[in-house]
Coordinates of N, CA and C and ligand atoms in Angstrom, one line a residue:
M218 N 1.0 -1.0 -0.2 CA -0.2 0.3 -0.2 C 0.9 1.3 -0.1
K219 N 0.8 2.3 -0.5 CA 0.9 3.6 -0.3 C 0.6 4.6 0.2
V220 N 0.7 4.8 1.3 CA 0.0 5.6 2.9 C 0.7 7.2 2.7
L221 N 0.0 8.3 3.2 CA 0.6 9.7 3.0 C -0.2 9.6 4.5
I222 N 0.6 10.6 5.4 CA 0.5 10.4 7.1 C 0.4 11.7 7.6
T223 N 0.3 12.5 7.5 CA 0.7 13.3 8.9 C 0.5 13.0 10.2
G224 N 1.6 14.0 10.4 CA 2.0 14.5 11.8 C 2.2 13.0 11.8
A225 N 3.2 12.8 10.7 CA 3.9 11.6 11.2 C 5.4 10.8 12.6
S226 N 5.5 12.6 12.7 CA 6.8 12.5 13.3 C 6.6 11.7 15.7
S227 N 5.2 12.1 15.9 CA 5.8 11.7 17.1 C 4.2 10.7 17.1
G228 N 4.0 10.2 18.6 CA 2.8 10.4 19.3 C 1.6 8.8 17.9
I229 N 0.5 9.2 17.6 CA -0.3 8.2 17.1 C 0.4 7.8 16.0
G230 N 0.3 9.0 15.2 CA 0.8 8.5 13.4 C 2.3 8.7 14.2
R231 N 3.5 8.7 14.8 CA 4.6 7.4 14.4 C 3.9 6.0 14.6
S232 N 3.2 5.9 15.7 CA 2.6 4.3 16.3 C 2.3 3.8 14.7
L233 N 1.5 4.5 14.0 CA 0.9 4.1 12.6 C 2.8 3.8 11.3
V234 N 3.3 4.7 11.7 CA 4.4 4.4 10.4 C 4.8 2.8 11.1
F235 N 5.1 2.6 12.1 CA 5.2 1.7 12.8 C 4.5 0.5 12.3
E236 N 3.7 0.5 12.2 CA 2.3 -0.4 11.8 C 3.0 -0.9 10.7
F237 N 2.7 0.0 9.7 CA 2.8 0.0 8.1 C 3.9 -0.7 7.7
C238 N 4.9 -0.5 8.0 CA 6.7 -0.9 8.3 C 6.5 -2.2 8.3
R239 N 5.8 -2.3 9.3 CA 5.6 -3.7 9.7 C 5.6 -4.9 8.8
E240 N 4.6 -3.8 7.6 CA 4.2 -5.3 6.4 C 4.8 -4.9 5.4
E241 N 5.5 -6.2 5.0 CA 6.4 -5.6 3.4 C 5.6 -5.1 2.6
G242 N 6.4 -4.5 1.9 CA 5.9 -4.2 0.4 C 5.0 -2.8 0.5
N243 N 4.4 -2.2 1.9 CA 4.0 -0.7 2.1 C 4.8 0.4 1.9
V244 N 4.8 1.4 1.3 CA 5.4 2.7 1.4 C 4.9 4.3 1.7
V245 N 5.7 4.3 2.9 CA 4.7 5.8 3.7 C 5.5 6.8 3.2
L246 N 4.6 8.1 3.2 CA 5.2 9.2 3.2 C 5.1 10.0 4.4
G247 N 5.4 10.8 5.6 CA 4.9 10.8 6.1 C 5.6 12.6 6.6
V248 N 3.9 13.3 7.5 CA 4.5 15.0 7.1 C 5.1 15.2 8.0
G249 N 5.5 16.3 8.7 CA 5.9 16.5 10.2 C 6.7 18.1 10.1
R250 N 7.3 18.4 10.8 CA 7.9 20.1 11.1 C 9.4 19.2 11.9
N251 N 9.2 18.5 12.9 CA 10.0 17.9 13.7 C 10.9 17.3 13.0
E252 N 12.4 17.6 12.0 CA 13.2 16.4 11.4 C 13.6 15.8 11.7
E253 N 14.3 16.2 12.8 CA 14.8 15.0 13.8 C 14.2 14.3 14.1
S254 N 13.1 14.0 14.6 CA 12.1 12.6 15.4 C 11.9 11.9 13.1
L255 N 12.0 12.8 12.4 CA 11.4 12.1 11.4 C 12.8 11.6 10.4
K256 N 13.8 12.3 10.9 CA 14.9 11.2 10.1 C 15.2 10.4 11.4
K257 N 15.5 9.7 12.1 CA 15.4 8.9 12.7 C 13.9 8.1 12.4
I258 N 12.7 8.2 12.3 CA 11.8 7.1 12.3 C 12.5 6.9 10.6
K259 N 12.6 7.8 9.7 CA 13.4 7.3 8.4 C 14.2 5.9 8.8
S260 N 15.4 6.7 9.4 CA 16.8 6.1 9.6 C 16.3 4.6 9.9
E261 N 15.1 4.1 10.8 CA 14.4 2.5 11.5 C 13.5 1.6 9.9
F262 N 13.4 2.9 9.3 CA 12.2 2.0 8.6 C 12.9 2.1 7.1
T263 N 14.2 2.2 6.6 CA 15.2 2.2 5.1 C 14.1 2.0 4.4
G264 N 13.6 3.0 3.2 CA 12.7 2.0 2.0 C 11.6 1.8 2.5
C265 N 10.9 1.8 3.1 CA 9.4 1.9 3.7 C 9.0 3.3 4.2
F266 N 10.0 4.1 4.2 CA 9.2 5.3 5.1 C 10.5 6.5 5.0
E267 N 9.7 7.6 3.9 CA 10.2 8.8 4.0 C 9.4 10.3 4.0
Y268 N 10.1 10.8 4.3 CA 9.2 12.4 4.8 C 9.4 13.5 3.7
V269 N 8.8 14.7 4.1 CA 9.0 15.3 3.8 C 7.9 16.6 5.1
K270 N 9.1 17.8 5.0 CA 9.2 18.8 6.1 C 7.8 19.2 5.6
A271 N 6.5 19.5 6.1 CA 5.9 21.3 6.1 C 5.5 21.0 7.0
D272 N 4.9 23.2 7.3 CA 4.0 23.3 8.1 C 2.6 23.6 8.2
L273 N 1.9 22.4 8.3 CA 1.0 22.7 8.0 C -0.2 23.3 8.0
S274 N -0.3 24.6 9.3 CA -0.9 25.7 9.8 C -0.1 26.3 9.3
D275 N 0.1 25.7 7.2 CA -0.1 27.1 6.4 C -0.8 25.8 5.6
V276 N -2.1 26.8 5.0 CA -2.5 25.8 3.6 C -2.0 25.7 2.4
K277 N -0.9 25.7 2.5 CA -0.1 27.0 1.0 C 1.0 25.3 0.5
N278 N 1.7 25.2 2.1 CA 1.7 24.0 2.1 C 1.2 22.3 1.5
V279 N 0.1 22.4 1.3 CA -0.7 21.3 1.1 C -0.3 20.7 -0.5
D280 N -0.2 21.7 -1.0 CA -0.1 20.9 -3.0 C 1.5 20.6 -2.5
Y281 N 2.5 21.0 -2.2 CA 3.9 20.8 -1.8 C 3.5 19.7 -1.2
V282 N 2.8 19.0 -0.2 CA 3.1 17.7 0.1 C 1.9 17.2 -1.0
V283 N 1.1 17.7 -1.5 CA 0.7 16.2 -2.5 C 2.0 16.5 -3.7
Q284 N 2.5 17.0 -4.2 CA 3.1 16.5 -5.1 C 4.2 16.0 -4.7
A285 N 4.9 15.7 -3.5 CA 6.3 15.4 -2.6 C 4.7 13.5 -3.2
A286 N 4.0 13.3 -2.3 CA 3.0 12.4 -2.5 C 2.9 11.5 -4.3
K287 N 3.0 12.7 -4.8 CA 3.3 12.2 -6.5 C 4.4 12.0 -7.2
N288 N 5.4 12.0 -6.7 CA 6.7 11.7 -7.4 C 7.1 10.7 -6.3
L289 N 7.4 10.7 -4.6 CA 7.0 9.5 -4.4 C 6.3 8.2 -3.9
L290 N 5.0 8.8 -4.3 CA 4.0 7.0 -4.6 C 3.5 7.6 -5.4
G291 N 2.9 8.2 -6.8 CA 3.1 8.2 -7.8 C 0.8 8.1 -7.3
N292 N 1.1 7.1 -6.6 CA -0.4 7.0 -6.6 C -0.9 6.8 -4.9
V293 N -2.0 7.4 -4.6 CA -2.1 7.3 -2.5 C -3.3 6.4 -2.8
D294 N -3.0 4.9 -2.1 CA -4.0 4.1 -1.1 C -4.4 4.4 0.1
V295 N -3.5 5.3 0.4 CA -4.4 5.0 2.6 C -4.2 7.0 2.7
L296 N -4.8 7.6 2.5 CA -5.0 8.9 2.6 C -4.7 9.3 4.8
I297 N -4.1 9.7 5.3 CA -4.8 9.8 6.9 C -4.0 10.7 7.5
N298 N -5.2 11.8 8.3 CA -4.7 13.2 8.2 C -4.8 12.8 9.4
N299 N -3.9 12.9 10.2 CA -3.6 12.5 12.0 C -2.8 14.1 12.2
A300 N -2.4 14.3 11.8 CA -1.6 15.8 12.9 C -2.5 16.5 13.4
G301 N -2.4 16.7 14.3 CA -3.3 18.0 14.8 C -2.8 18.3 16.3
F302 N -3.3 19.5 16.9 CA -2.8 19.9 18.5 C -3.9 20.5 18.8
G303 N -4.0 20.9 20.6 CA -5.2 22.0 21.2 C -4.1 22.9 21.8
I304 N -4.9 23.1 22.6 CA -4.9 24.7 23.4 C -4.8 24.8 24.7
Y305 N -5.4 24.3 26.2 CA -6.1 24.3 27.1 C -6.1 25.8 27.8
K306 N -7.5 26.1 26.8 CA -7.1 27.5 27.5 C -9.2 28.0 27.2
E307 N -9.7 28.2 27.9 CA -10.7 28.9 27.8 C -11.0 29.7 26.3
V308 N -12.2 29.7 25.8 CA -12.6 30.6 24.6 C -11.7 32.0 25.0
V309 N -12.5 32.5 25.9 CA -11.8 34.5 26.3 C -10.0 34.6 25.9
N310 N -9.6 33.3 26.5 CA -8.4 33.3 26.7 C -7.2 32.6 25.7
H311 N -8.6 32.7 24.8 CA -6.9 32.2 22.8 C -7.3 33.7 22.8
S312 N -6.0 33.6 21.6 CA -5.2 35.2 21.0 C -6.0 34.7 19.4
V313 N -7.0 35.5 19.0 CA -7.4 35.1 17.7 C -6.5 34.6 16.4
E314 N -4.4 34.5 16.7 CA -4.2 33.6 16.4 C -4.1 31.9 16.1
E315 N -4.1 31.9 17.7 CA -4.3 30.5 18.0 C -5.9 29.8 17.6
V316 N -6.7 30.7 17.5 CA -7.7 29.9 17.0 C -7.4 30.0 15.6
L317 N -7.1 30.3 14.6 CA -6.9 30.2 13.2 C -5.5 29.5 13.3
N318 N -4.7 29.3 13.5 CA -3.5 28.4 13.9 C -4.4 26.6 14.0
L319 N -5.8 26.4 15.6 CA -6.0 25.1 15.4 C -7.1 25.0 14.2
T320 N -7.7 25.9 13.9 CA -8.4 25.5 12.7 C -8.0 25.0 11.8
M321 N -7.1 25.7 11.2 CA -6.2 25.8 10.2 C -5.7 23.8 10.4
V322 N -5.1 23.7 11.2 CA -4.2 22.6 11.8 C -5.4 21.3 11.3
N323 N -6.3 21.5 12.6 CA -7.1 20.3 12.9 C -8.4 20.2 12.1
F324 N -8.7 21.6 11.2 CA -10.2 21.2 9.9 C -9.5 21.7 8.5
V325 N -9.2 22.4 8.3 CA -8.9 22.9 7.4 C -7.6 22.8 5.7
T326 N -6.8 22.1 6.7 CA -5.7 21.6 5.7 C -5.9 20.1 5.6
P327 N -6.7 19.2 6.8 CA -6.9 18.5 6.5 C -7.8 18.6 5.6
I328 N -9.1 18.9 5.5 CA -9.3 19.1 3.8 C -9.1 19.2 3.1
A329 N -8.7 20.2 2.6 CA -7.3 20.9 1.8 C -6.5 19.7 0.6
L330 N -5.9 18.6 1.8 CA -5.1 17.8 1.6 C -6.1 16.6 1.1
I331 N -6.9 16.4 1.0 CA -8.0 15.3 0.6 C -8.3 15.6 -1.0
I332 N -9.4 17.3 -0.7 CA -9.2 18.0 -2.0 C -8.1 17.7 -2.7
K333 N -7.7 18.0 -2.5 CA -5.7 18.1 -3.5 C -5.1 16.7 -4.4
A334 N -5.7 15.6 -2.5 CA -4.8 14.4 -3.2 C -5.8 13.7 -3.8
L335 N -7.1 13.7 -3.7 CA -7.7 13.0 -4.6 C -8.0 12.4 -6.3
P336 N -6.7 12.7 -7.0 CA -6.5 12.7 -8.4 C -5.6 11.6 -8.2
L337 N -5.3 11.5 -7.0 CA -4.1 10.4 -6.9 C -5.0 9.3 -6.4
M338 N -5.6 9.4 -5.6 CA -7.3 8.2 -5.3 C -7.6 7.2 -5.6
R339 N -7.6 5.8 -5.7 CA -8.3 5.0 -7.1 C -9.9 3.9 -6.4
S340 N -10.3 4.4 -6.9 CA -11.6 2.9 -6.8 C -11.0 1.2 -5.2
G341 N -11.1 2.2 -4.7 CA -10.4 0.8 -3.7 C -9.6 1.6 -2.7
S342 N -9.7 2.5 -2.1 CA -8.4 3.5 -1.3 C -9.5 4.4 -0.3
T343 N -9.0 4.5 0.8 CA -9.5 4.6 1.9 C -8.8 6.9 2.3
V344 N -9.7 7.0 2.9 CA -9.1 8.6 4.1 C -9.0 8.4 5.4
V345 N -8.7 8.5 6.6 CA -8.6 8.4 7.1 C -8.5 9.6 8.4
N346 N -9.8 10.2 8.6 CA -9.6 11.1 9.5 C -9.2 11.3 11.1
V347 N -8.5 10.9 11.9 CA -8.2 11.0 13.2 C -8.8 12.6 13.6
I348 N -9.2 12.4 14.4 CA -10.8 12.7 14.7 C -10.6 13.4 16.4
T349 N -11.9 12.9 17.6 CA -11.4 12.8 19.3 C -12.6 12.7 19.8
A350 N -12.9 11.6 20.3 CA -14.5 11.1 21.1 C -14.8 12.3 21.8
G351 N -14.1 13.3 21.4 CA -14.6 14.3 22.7 C -15.4 15.2 22.1
V352 N -15.3 15.1 20.5 CA -16.9 15.7 19.9 C -18.1 15.7 20.0
H353 N -18.3 13.9 21.2 CA -19.7 14.5 21.4 C -19.4 14.4 23.2
V354 N -19.0 15.5 23.5 CA -18.8 16.4 24.4 C -18.5 17.3 24.9
L355 N -18.9 17.8 25.5 CA -18.2 19.6 25.4 C -17.2 19.7 26.8
M356 N -16.2 20.0 25.1 CA -15.0 19.9 26.4 C -13.6 21.6 26.6
S357 N -14.6 21.5 28.3 CA -15.1 23.3 28.0 C -13.4 23.2 28.4
K358 N -12.1 22.8 28.2 CA -11.5 22.8 28.9 C -10.2 22.9 27.4
L359 N -10.7 22.5 26.5 CA -10.0 22.7 24.9 C -11.6 23.1 24.1
P360 N -11.5 24.0 24.3 CA -12.8 24.1 23.3 C -12.5 24.7 22.1
I361 N -11.6 25.4 21.7 CA -11.7 25.7 20.1 C -10.8 24.2 19.4
Y362 N -10.3 23.7 20.2 CA -9.6 22.5 19.8 C -10.7 21.8 18.9
G363 N -11.5 21.6 20.7 CA -13.4 20.9 20.5 C -14.1 20.9 19.1
A364 N -14.3 22.5 18.6 CA -15.0 23.1 17.9 C -14.4 22.8 16.5
S365 N -12.7 22.9 15.7 CA -12.3 22.5 15.4 C -12.2 21.0 15.0
K366 N -12.3 20.3 15.7 CA -12.5 18.5 15.7 C -13.9 18.1 15.4
A367 N -14.7 19.3 15.7 CA -16.4 19.1 15.6 C -16.8 19.4 13.7
A368 N -15.4 20.3 13.5 CA -15.8 20.7 12.0 C -15.2 19.3 11.2
L369 N -14.3 19.0 11.7 CA -13.2 18.1 11.0 C -14.6 16.6 11.1
H370 N -15.4 16.8 11.9 CA -16.4 15.6 12.3 C -18.0 15.6 11.2
Y371 N -18.0 17.1 11.7 CA -18.8 16.9 10.3 C -19.2 16.9 8.9
A372 N -18.0 17.6 8.3 CA -17.3 17.2 6.9 C -17.3 16.1 6.8
T373 N -16.5 15.4 7.4 CA -15.8 13.8 6.9 C -17.6 13.0 7.0
E374 N -18.4 13.2 7.9 CA -19.9 12.2 7.6 C -20.1 12.3 5.7
A375 N -20.0 14.3 5.5 CA -20.7 14.4 4.4 C -20.1 14.0 2.8
L376 N -18.4 14.5 3.4 CA -17.6 13.9 2.7 C -17.9 11.5 3.1
R377 N -18.0 11.1 3.4 CA -18.2 9.3 3.5 C -19.1 9.8 2.4
N378 N -20.1 10.4 2.8 CA -21.2 10.0 1.2 C -20.8 9.7 0.1
E379 N -19.7 11.4 0.1 CA -19.8 12.1 -1.9 C -18.6 10.5 -2.3
L380 N -17.3 10.1 -1.7 CA -16.6 9.6 -1.9 C -17.1 8.5 -2.3
S381 N -18.2 8.2 -1.0 CA -18.6 6.6 -1.6 C -19.1 6.1 -3.0
K382 N -19.5 7.4 -4.0 CA -19.6 6.4 -5.1 C -18.5 6.7 -6.3
Q383 N -16.9 7.3 -6.0 CA -15.5 6.4 -6.3 C -14.7 5.4 -6.0
G384 N -16.1 4.8 -4.9 CA -15.4 3.6 -3.9 C -14.5 4.1 -3.3
I385 N -14.1 4.8 -2.7 CA -13.5 5.5 -1.4 C -14.5 5.3 -0.1
N386 N -13.2 4.6 0.4 CA -13.7 4.7 2.1 C -13.6 6.3 3.1
V387 N -14.0 6.1 4.0 CA -13.7 7.4 4.7 C -14.5 6.4 6.0
I388 N -12.8 6.8 7.0 CA -12.7 6.1 8.1 C -12.3 7.0 9.3
S389 N -13.4 7.6 10.1 CA -13.9 8.4 11.4 C -13.0 7.6 12.8
V390 N -11.6 8.5 12.7 CA -11.1 7.8 14.0 C -11.6 8.6 15.5
Y391 N -11.8 8.3 16.0 CA -12.6 9.1 17.4 C -11.0 8.3 19.1
P392 N -10.8 9.1 18.8 CA -10.0 8.7 20.3 C -10.3 9.2 21.3
G393 N -10.1 8.7 22.6 CA -11.0 9.0 24.0 C -9.2 9.6 24.2
Y394 N -8.3 9.7 25.9 CA -6.7 10.6 26.2 C -6.3 9.2 26.2
I395 N -4.8 9.6 25.3 CA -4.0 8.3 24.8 C -3.3 9.3 25.3
S396 N -2.1 8.4 25.7 CA -0.8 9.2 26.0 C 0.3 9.5 24.8
T397 N 0.5 10.4 24.8 CA 1.3 11.3 23.5 C 1.6 12.6 24.3
E398 N 2.3 13.1 23.7 CA 2.9 14.1 23.4 C 2.2 15.2 23.7
F399 N 0.8 15.1 22.7 CA -0.2 16.0 22.7 C -0.3 17.1 24.3
H400 N -0.9 16.3 25.3 CA -0.8 16.4 26.3 C -0.3 18.4 26.8
T401 N 1.2 17.5 26.5 CA 2.1 18.4 27.1 C 2.3 20.0 26.2
R402 N 2.4 19.3 25.2 CA 1.9 20.1 24.0 C 0.6 21.4 24.4
A403 N 0.1 20.4 24.6 CA -1.4 21.8 24.9 C -1.5 22.9 26.3
G404 N -0.6 22.1 27.2 CA 0.0 23.5 28.5 C -0.9 22.5 29.3
V405 N -0.5 21.1 29.0 CA -1.0 20.6 31.0 C 0.1 20.2 31.2
K406 N 0.4 20.3 32.5 CA 2.0 20.6 33.4 C 1.7 18.7 34.3
E407 N 1.3 18.3 33.8 CA 0.9 16.4 34.3 C 0.2 16.0 33.9
P408 N 0.8 15.0 32.8 CA -1.0 14.7 32.0 C -1.5 13.3 32.7
Q409 N -2.6 12.9 32.5 CA -3.0 11.4 33.4 C -2.2 10.8 32.2
K410 N -2.9 9.4 32.4 CA -1.8 8.0 32.1 C -3.5 7.4 31.0
G411 N -2.9 7.6 29.8 CA -4.5 6.9 29.0 C -4.0 6.0 28.3
A412 N -4.7 5.5 27.2 CA -4.6 4.3 26.3 C -3.4 4.8 25.3
S413 N -2.3 3.8 25.1 CA -1.7 3.6 24.2 C -1.8 4.4 22.9
P414 N -0.5 5.1 22.0 CA -0.7 5.5 20.4 C -0.7 4.2 19.4
D415 N 0.3 2.6 20.1 CA -0.1 2.2 18.8 C -1.7 1.2 19.5
E416 N -2.2 2.0 19.7 CA -3.9 0.5 20.4 C -4.6 2.1 18.8
V417 N -4.5 2.6 19.4 CA -4.9 3.2 18.0 C -4.8 3.2 17.0
A418 N -3.0 2.9 16.6 CA -2.2 2.8 15.6 C -3.4 0.8 14.9
K419 N -3.5 0.4 15.6 CA -3.7 -0.9 15.7 C -5.5 -0.8 14.8
A420 N -5.4 0.0 16.0 CA -7.5 -0.3 15.7 C -7.6 0.1 13.8
I421 N -6.5 1.8 13.5 CA -6.9 2.1 12.3 C -6.5 1.0 11.4
I422 N -6.0 0.4 11.6 CA -5.1 -0.5 10.5 C -6.7 -1.9 10.6
K423 N -6.9 -2.3 10.9 CA -7.7 -3.6 11.1 C -9.1 -2.6 10.7
A424 N -9.4 -1.2 10.8 CA -10.8 -0.9 9.9 C -10.6 -0.5 9.5
L425 N -9.5 0.1 8.7 CA -8.5 -0.7 7.0 C -8.7 -1.4 6.1
K426 N -8.2 -2.6 6.9 CA -8.6 -3.7 6.3 C -9.9 -4.3 6.7
K427 N -11.1 -4.0 7.1 CA -12.3 -4.4 7.4 C -13.3 -3.0 6.4
R428 N -12.6 -2.0 6.1 CA -13.4 -1.0 5.5 C -14.7 -0.9 5.9
K429 N -14.3 -1.0 7.8 CA -14.9 0.2 8.8 C -15.5 1.4 8.3
K430 N -16.1 2.3 9.2 CA -16.1 3.6 8.8 C -16.1 4.0 10.4
R431 N -16.2 3.8 11.5 CA -15.6 4.5 12.4 C -15.1 3.8 13.8
V432 N -13.6 4.1 14.7 CA -13.5 3.7 15.2 C -13.2 5.5 16.0
Y433 N -13.4 4.0 17.4 CA -13.3 4.4 18.9 C -12.8 3.3 20.0
V434 N -11.3 4.4 20.2 CA -10.4 3.7 21.0 C -10.2 4.2 22.0
P435 N -10.1 4.0 23.3 CA -10.8 3.5 23.2 C -12.6 2.2 23.2
A436 N -12.2 1.1 22.9 CA -14.0 1.2 22.0 C -14.7 2.0 23.3
Y437 N -14.2 2.2 24.4 CA -16.4 1.7 25.2 C -15.8 4.2 25.4
V438 N -15.0 4.3 24.6 CA -15.1 5.7 24.2 C -16.1 6.1 23.4
N439 N -17.2 5.4 22.7 CA -18.1 5.5 21.8 C -19.1 5.6 22.6
L440 N -19.3 5.1 24.0 CA -20.5 5.1 24.7 C -20.7 7.4 24.7
A441 N -19.9 7.2 24.3 CA -19.5 9.0 24.8 C -20.7 9.9 23.8
R442 N -20.3 9.0 22.5 CA -21.9 9.1 21.2 C -23.1 9.2 22.0
V443 N -23.5 8.2 22.4 CA -24.8 7.9 23.3 C -25.2 8.8 23.8
F444 N -24.4 9.7 25.4 CA -24.5 9.5 26.2 C -24.0 11.1 26.6
G445 N -22.3 11.6 26.0 CA -21.9 12.7 25.9 C -23.3 13.8 25.9
P446 N -23.5 14.1 25.7 CA -24.2 15.0 25.1 C -24.9 15.8 26.2
H447 N -25.2 14.5 27.1 CA -26.5 15.1 27.8 C -25.9 15.9 29.7
L448 N -24.6 14.3 28.9 CA -23.9 13.8 30.7 C -22.9 14.9 31.0
V449 N -22.0 14.8 29.7 CA -20.6 15.0 30.1 C -19.9 15.9 29.7
K450 N -19.2 16.5 30.6 CA -18.7 18.1 30.3 C -16.9 17.7 30.0
I451 N -15.8 18.0 29.5 CA -15.0 17.1 30.7 C -13.3 18.8 30.3
Ligands
LIG60 N1 -3.3 12.2 22.4 C1 -4.8 12.5 22.6 O1 -5.4 12.2 23.9 C2 -5.8 12.2 21.7 C3 -7.1 13.0 21.8 C4 -8.2 12.6 20.9 C5 -7.9 13.1 19.2 N2 -6.3 13.2 19.3 C6 -5.1 13.7 18.0 O2 -4.9 12.3 17.3 C7 -3.9 13.1 16.1 C8 -2.5 12.7 16.9 O3 -1.9 13.5 18.1 P1 -1.6 13.1 19.0 O4 -1.5 12.7 20.4 O5 0.1 11.1 18.7 O6 -0.3 13.5 19.4 P2 0.9 14.2 18.8 O7 2.0 13.2 19.5 O8 1.5 16.2 19.5 O9 1.1 14.5 17.5 C9 1.2 15.4 16.9 C10 1.4 15.6 15.7 O10 0.8 16.1 14.1 C11 1.5 17.1 14.2 N3 1.5 18.3 14.2 C12 0.6 19.2 15.4 N4 1.1 20.6 14.2 C13 1.5 20.9 13.0 C14 1.3 21.6 11.7 N5 1.4 23.2 12.5 N6 2.3 21.2 10.9 C15 2.6 20.0 10.7 N7 2.5 19.0 11.5 C16 2.1 19.0 13.2 C17 3.1 17.0 14.9 O11 4.4 17.2 14.0 P3 5.6 18.4 13.8 O12 6.0 18.2 15.9 O13 7.6 17.8 13.5 O14 5.1 20.0 13.8 C18 2.8 15.9 16.1 O15 3.6 14.5 14.6 C19 -4.4 14.8 16.4 O16 -5.2 15.5 15.7 C20 -4.9 14.6 18.3 O17 -5.8 15.4 18.2 C21 -5.4 13.2 20.6

């Protein structure tokens, strides 16, 4: 399989690279800003992993990423929009620039990447959008992050219907609390212990093979979909 993964330099994205490169014949193009980390992954998976350094808070970089995918992969069997970040702040404490960056990385760029990469995707291929189970609850500590992911969730539902006509499957991934750098980067000093990023990566690979539409990791966070709007505030 030819795979394009954003946010490949750490957490869930890095675990995904490991999973794909474990299987012979897969070629992965990873996107991120942290070149040191991307270089390290490349040295571990020579022949399977290549990377392109790009800041996805600037939507103009999408063309550059798609061109790199065209050059290296030719076609894309799996596009995984995984890059994302949050900021633990109330709405009123955000700067306008933070709101713009969160919206760009978590919503605008993933959609732009799908639009621009679509000509490289054939029937039978898959788009995976990593969202958050938090879209089903009120994330009062991460409200703008939650809003940007809710936008991605909404667009992904529409996209699934649109792309099914071309034989492209669309998977929405809803992780719960996962132990990655996400939380310290978002401003939490002492993050809780959550599920592992490997668990999320494995669930995504399984969903790809079974052509599933929605994945919750851990599985119980699926309950947020039913009870979240009534009960939960995190
Ligand atoms: N951890 C959780 O509890 C949790 C829960 C629900 C959903 N998620 C979602 O899961 C996805 C992966 O996050 P993670 O938990 O694995 O966190 P992570 O370890 O912080 O990884 C985030 C990835 O996104 C990339 N990224 C962030 N901003 C970027 C930018 N401006 N340009 C390019 N790449 C950028 C980072 O790459 P560079 O640093 O190299 O730029 C990094 O590879 C995110 O979409 C996140 O919202 C996480």
